[in-house]
Amino acid sequence: MVVNIELTDTTSKIITVEDALGDTFNIPFYQRNYAWEEENAESFFNDVIEVVKGNQNVHFFGQVVSYRNGNVKDLIDGQQRITTSCIFLAALKKVAVKIEENELSRDMSDELRDIKRDVKKYTRYDSELPTLTLQKRYNDDNSINEYFRAIFEGRDELNSENRKIKPISNINKVFNYLYKNINNYIKDNCDKDNYTDMITTLRKMFDDFTSSFFFSIVETHNQDDAFIIFETLNSTGKDLSPSEIIKTYLLSQMSQDENIASYNDKWNQLDDSFNSDTDALTSFIRIYWGSRYDLVKSKTLYRSVSSEIKNNEKAQAFLNDLLSLADYYIAANKVPKSKADVELIGDPIISSILDLFRKIGSTVYFPVLFSMKLRCYSNENIRVVLYKVLSVFVRHALICGYISNRLETGFAAIAQKIYKQKLSNVDDILSELNERLMPTDRDVKAIFPVLSKKNGSGKKGWILKYFLLKFLELDNDIDQVRIDTMASSNYNVLNIGTDKDISDDYIEHLGNYVLIEGNLSSEISMEHDIDEVLDALKNSKFQSNIELYNYIKTNGWTDGAVEKRQEDFAEKSILIWK
């Protein structure tokens, strides 16, 4: 694919690490924090050793995109590699310091001093304008850069505070990995106490890395051009997650605002809410985007966002929306929910519905929920609409077995109408859900006679349990079904008949399942016989189960009995999910 980009005042060149580190780089606060871990460090170190051993003459280390901002260059892309280059030099310096602890000749001491001097020359770690300055964590928190500078001065131990900070932890892991493996390489390739060979090997590692590793440097004096290049290089999402690219783009749109530091703090708060899980944050942003603009795949999310969010005002609104929904979204996804989560959701019935969706592994409802929250609908109204969404889902996915893509795109389209106020009240929303997505009673009746479900733990078990609980609720055997307050051990789903009683085709039909209290059924195995089920039915507190017991004792349990019960369930389903 050929990409045509019109740029102004932009230069491109291939240079060594030595030449690259002659510049003064700054990582803007809106860029991704240092994210390399041991796996990345291992790959990097192997590349260094390949050059040191002479297996490669040179190594291409990747691209760097920068924007000239006064007397420094803001790194727009390549900050992970530039940072790792400096960390590697810091590790070389620490090895040199360690070797110095031995009794050495003057020439050997001078050589080690020269290595340490060259590290200082290339990194300028004690200068007011060092080679690299890392971004602030928050507006008043410079702890990441402080630790980064400290590793050059022998202060690389973590304390109780900074060990909790992910980018600092990553720097520490990579630094320690490189230091350990430099030492190991020297020990493996030099005789014990042969300090001359050790120092020569250390010098060769330094020289080969700085002179034989190359960057492709793209520099522009135009910030917009820098981001066009950044977008082109990262639009596939191979190195950065969509949420990380969106963060960079979003804050760049607000970069001229005097409150930009506070916006960066807001994004960091959002990141902290998701425990720096960029995939989880991407999923959240995708759902939000689907509720307002367009439901797109994660890999095209950035493109869609950047085509719509074109200025400071829109960027601020986007960020504020995310912050307003994040805690609610996280609470909705928790199972079990804490008291604080339930209070945040604000309604026990909504909480129960959200728990059910979570337990059966579906998030298709979120766009509708997000739009209603953004439009400040009351919990009473949200409860009504959310139950309709659940009814659509049950009929569409669980009974009729239609593909979920249509449901996901349909809910998102309705959510966008809610946000744009084309559906301006609850009645309008319910009508749209019925007309656009709800399978008809005829559809349900046509499919239900052959509806079967596998029993088991997890999602499969909860789907069956939910069906049978709602049937008991309709029969007035239990009060309102509350999935959020129900332990999985409260009730067990059992097959009534086995292959000894009915045809194999009917074993997993819904009509062959029964829900029995846990205290009556906990000892019944999956390989039970019908007499064990009958004993439990007889002692059940549910009138429906007692009636089922009497029926089986009088008529037996046959394929026809399963079919009759299945027909009864079909009629109940139409009444429950409507």
PDB file of C-alpha atoms in Angstrom, residues 362 364 393 396-397 401-411:
ATOM      1  CA  SER A 362     -22.418 -10.464  26.797  1.00  0.00           C
ATOM      2  CA  VAL A 364     -24.043  -5.889  23.669  1.00  0.00           C
ATOM      3  CA  PHE A 393     -31.278 -10.552  23.755  1.00  0.00           C
ATOM      4  CA  HIS A 396     -32.709 -13.159  19.640  1.00  0.00           C
ATOM      5  CA  ALA A 397     -29.583 -14.923  20.918  1.00  0.00           C
ATOM      6  CA  GLY A 401     -29.882 -18.457  18.063  1.00  0.00           C
ATOM      7  CA  TYR A 402     -29.425 -15.608  15.589  1.00  0.00           C
ATOM      8  CA  ILE A 403     -25.892 -14.267  15.068  1.00  0.00           C
ATOM      9  CA  SER A 404     -24.821 -11.674  17.618  1.00  0.00           C
ATOM     10  CA  ASN A 405     -23.333  -9.203  15.111  1.00  0.00           C
ATOM     11  CA  ARG A 406     -26.776  -8.030  14.050  1.00  0.00           C
ATOM     12  CA  LEU A 407     -27.731  -7.504  17.679  1.00  0.00           C
ATOM     13  CA  GLU A 408     -24.557  -5.581  18.499  1.00  0.00           C
ATOM     14  CA  THR A 409     -24.877  -3.237  15.514  1.00  0.00           C
ATOM     15  CA  GLY A 410     -28.622  -2.859  16.116  1.00  0.00           C
ATOM     16  CA  PHE A 411     -28.218  -1.856  19.766  1.00  0.00           C
TER      17      PHE A 411
END
